[in-house]
Backbone as CSV, one residue per row, in Angstrom:
resi,resn,N_x,N_y,N_z,CA_x,CA_y,CA_z,C_x,C_y,C_z
1,MET,-0.682,11.633,-20.109,0.626,11.011,-19.972,0.767,10.307,-18.622
2,ALA,0.249,10.949,-17.568,0.356,10.355,-16.237,-0.422,9.045,-16.156
3,ARG,-1.599,8.996,-16.785,-2.387,7.756,-16.771,-1.634,6.616,-17.444
4,LEU,-0.977,6.909,-18.519,-0.194,5.902,-19.226,0.927,5.382,-18.329
5,TYR,1.624,6.302,-17.675,2.719,5.940,-16.774,2.209,5.051,-15.642
6,VAL,1.078,5.438,-15.042,0.497,4.655,-13.948,0.128,3.263,-14.448
7,GLY,-0.495,3.185,-15.611,-0.868,1.891,-16.175,0.330,0.999,-16.442
8,ILE,1.374,1.585,-16.974,2.595,0.818,-17.248,3.191,0.294,-15.953
9,ARG,3.273,1.148,-14.944,3.855,0.730,-13.661,3.005,-0.348,-12.985
10,LYS,1.683,-0.251,-13.086,0.818,-1.293,-12.511,1.069,-2.627,-13.197
11,ASN,1.195,-2.597,-14.509,1.477,-3.834,-15.242,2.851,-4.388,-14.904
12,LEU,3.833,-3.519,-14.767,5.169,-3.978,-14.374,5.147,-4.595,-12.981
13,ALA,4.349,-4.029,-12.079,4.242,-4.577,-10.727,3.660,-5.987,-10.758
14,LYS,2.725,-6.225,-11.671,2.155,-7.570,-11.811,3.181,-8.550,-12.367
15,LEU,3.985,-8.088,-13.313,4.969,-8.959,-13.954,6.208,-9.177,-13.099
16,GLU,6.674,-8.133,-12.463,7.895,-8.194,-11.652,7.506,-8.152,-10.177
17,THR,6.988,-9.252,-9.678,6.463,-9.255,-8.310,7.535,-8.950,-7.265
18,ASP,8.777,-9.313,-7.546,9.844,-9.013,-6.585,10.103,-7.515,-6.472
19,ASN,9.838,-6.773,-7.536,10.062,-5.323,-7.548,8.761,-4.528,-7.527
20,ALA,7.663,-5.177,-7.178,6.354,-4.514,-7.221,6.318,-3.273,-6.336
21,ALA,6.904,-3.348,-5.156,6.875,-2.198,-4.242,7.537,-0.976,-4.878
22,GLU,8.623,-1.185,-5.594,9.301,-0.069,-6.264,8.399,0.566,-7.325
23,HIS,7.675,-0.267,-8.050,6.756,0.259,-9.071,5.614,1.035,-8.413
24,PHE,5.102,0.516,-7.301,4.032,1.219,-6.593,4.523,2.571,-6.073
25,LEU,5.742,2.616,-5.572,6.295,3.891,-5.096,6.465,4.882,-6.245
26,GLN,6.837,4.390,-7.415,6.948,5.266,-8.584,5.585,5.846,-8.951
27,ILE,4.548,5.019,-8.865,3.191,5.516,-9.138,2.821,6.597,-8.135
28,LEU,3.099,6.337,-6.867,2.729,7.295,-5.821,3.508,8.600,-5.922
29,SER,4.654,8.572,-6.584,5.418,9.813,-6.749,4.697,10.797,-7.671
30,ILE,3.840,10.286,-8.556,3.082,11.193,-9.427,1.585,11.192,-9.115
31,ALA,1.117,10.182,-8.385,-0.302,10.095,-8.016,-0.405,9.696,-6.544
32,PRO,-0.051,10.608,-5.633,0.043,10.250,-4.214,-1.286,9.923,-3.535
33,LYS,-2.385,10.231,-4.171,-3.681,9.965,-3.547,-4.385,8.774,-4.191
34,ASN,-3.622,7.807,-4.654,-4.178,6.624,-5.304,-4.382,5.528,-4.253
35,PRO,-5.610,5.371,-3.726,-5.837,4.428,-2.631,-5.584,2.973,-3.014
36,GLU,-5.837,2.628,-4.265,-5.609,1.253,-4.718,-4.126,0.894,-4.610
37,VAL,-3.277,1.810,-5.011,-1.835,1.560,-4.973,-1.335,1.527,-3.534
38,TRP,-1.854,2.412,-2.681,-1.467,2.383,-1.273,-1.811,1.032,-0.653
39,LEU,-2.995,0.512,-0.980,-3.415,-0.781,-0.442,-2.488,-1.894,-0.926
40,LYS,-2.183,-1.905,-2.214,-1.290,-2.931,-2.761,0.111,-2.819,-2.176
41,LEU,0.570,-1.600,-1.972,1.890,-1.394,-1.374,1.908,-1.909,0.063
42,GLY,0.838,-1.682,0.784,0.741,-2.203,2.150,0.775,-3.715,2.187
43,VAL,0.066,-4.345,1.273,0.054,-5.811,1.210,1.455,-6.338,0.903
44,LYS,2.145,-5.701,-0.033,3.523,-6.112,-0.355,4.446,-5.917,0.850
45,SER,4.220,-4.840,1.599,5.052,-4.573,2.775,4.841,-5.640,3.845
46,ILE,3.596,-6.065,4.031,3.314,-7.154,4.976,4.045,-8.415,4.532
47,ALA,3.985,-8.713,3.249,4.639,-9.916,2.723,6.146,-9.891,2.961
48,LYS,6.730,-8.685,2.940,8.174,-8.555,3.174,8.510,-8.437,4.661
49,GLY,7.478,-8.371,5.515,7.707,-8.295,6.951,7.833,-6.891,7.496
50,ASP,7.553,-5.888,6.692,7.649,-4.493,7.135,6.267,-4.005,7.583
51,VAL,5.889,-4.403,8.793,4.554,-4.101,9.308,4.378,-2.602,9.531
52,ASP,5.414,-1.917,9.973,5.293,-0.477,10.223,4.980,0.293,8.942
53,PHE,5.673,-0.019,7.864,5.377,0.675,6.610,4.014,0.257,6.073
54,ALA,3.644,-0.995,6.289,2.322,-1.456,5.856,1.225,-0.651,6.552
55,LYS,1.385,-0.409,7.849,0.395,0.408,8.574,0.309,1.797,7.954
56,PHE,1.457,2.387,7.653,1.492,3.708,7.020,0.739,3.682,5.692
57,ALA,0.996,2.661,4.884,0.339,2.556,3.574,-1.165,2.362,3.727
58,PHE,-1.579,1.505,4.652,-3.004,1.247,4.840,-3.735,2.485,5.346
59,GLU,-3.049,3.326,6.111,-3.670,4.567,6.582,-3.939,5.526,5.422
60,HIS,-3.202,5.389,4.331,-3.395,6.250,3.160,-4.362,5.648,2.138
61,ALA,-4.676,4.383,2.307,-5.649,3.738,1.422,-7.053,4.065,1.932
62,GLU,-8.051,3.734,1.147,-9.431,4.024,1.521,-10.287,2.781,1.347
63,GLY,-11.411,2.752,2.036,-12.382,1.683,1.854,-12.290,0.611,2.917
64,ASN,-13.238,-0.312,2.847,-13.321,-1.375,3.840,-12.112,-2.296,3.811
65,ASP,-11.591,-2.576,2.628,-10.408,-3.433,2.538,-9.220,-2.797,3.245
66,ALA,-9.083,-1.492,3.119,-7.980,-0.785,3.774,-8.138,-0.816,5.288
67,ILE,-9.363,-0.654,5.764,-9.608,-0.699,7.209,-9.293,-2.085,7.745
68,ASP,-9.757,-3.120,7.052,-9.463,-4.492,7.472,-7.963,-4.758,7.474
69,ALA,-7.282,-4.293,6.445,-5.838,-4.501,6.352,-5.105,-3.763,7.462
70,LEU,-5.540,-2.528,7.758,-4.907,-1.763,8.832,-5.111,-2.450,10.171
71,LEU,-6.314,-2.924,10.424,-6.573,-3.625,11.683,-5.721,-4.883,11.795
72,SER,-5.553,-5.592,10.699,-4.693,-6.778,10.708,-3.241,-6.404,10.989
73,ALA,-2.779,-5.323,10.379,-1.399,-4.874,10.610,-1.214,-4.427,12.054
74,LEU,-2.203,-3.739,12.602,-2.120,-3.330,14.003,-2.084,-4.550,14.910
75,TYR,-2.868,-5.562,14.578,-2.855,-6.790,15.364,-1.484,-7.457,15.286
76,LEU,-0.927,-7.512,14.083,0.393,-8.120,13.922,1.455,-7.396,14.734
77,SER,1.316,-6.085,14.852,2.311,-5.316,15.601,1.921,-5.159,17.064
78,ARG,0.770,-5.696,17.428,0.249,-5.616,18.805,0.053,-4.173,19.245
79,ASN,-0.283,-3.313,18.294,-0.499,-1.894,18.576,-1.987,-1.601,18.410
80,TYR,-2.787,-2.069,19.356,-4.236,-1.993,19.236,-4.769,-0.569,19.319
81,HIS,-4.039,0.322,19.947,-4.520,1.689,20.126,-3.877,2.651,19.137
82,GLY,-3.177,2.137,18.132,-2.447,2.986,17.203,-3.239,3.468,16.011
83,ALA,-4.457,2.992,15.857,-5.242,3.404,14.683,-5.627,4.862,14.809
84,SER,-5.332,5.614,13.766,-5.706,7.028,13.777,-7.144,7.155,13.329
85,SER,-7.845,8.070,13.930,-9.234,8.274,13.524,-9.272,9.293,12.408
86,LYS,-10.014,8.963,11.381,-10.105,9.849,10.216,-11.443,10.516,10.204
């Protein structure tokens, strides 16, 4: 059931781009360790100008794309020493 819900919310996020962040948050409420969704949520947050939340989201994502995105967000916020070591 959870997989179906996640799939539906991902599709809704693609269709309703203005409300994509809300759909991603709904996914994370039942699947909090979903790195793909954290990355997409961070990208949406950057687009809306919320760099602080984007950094938070990128820290929860995984992989090279997440590291690149986090470094970009840190650069945007001029917080070069804020990256947490994992």
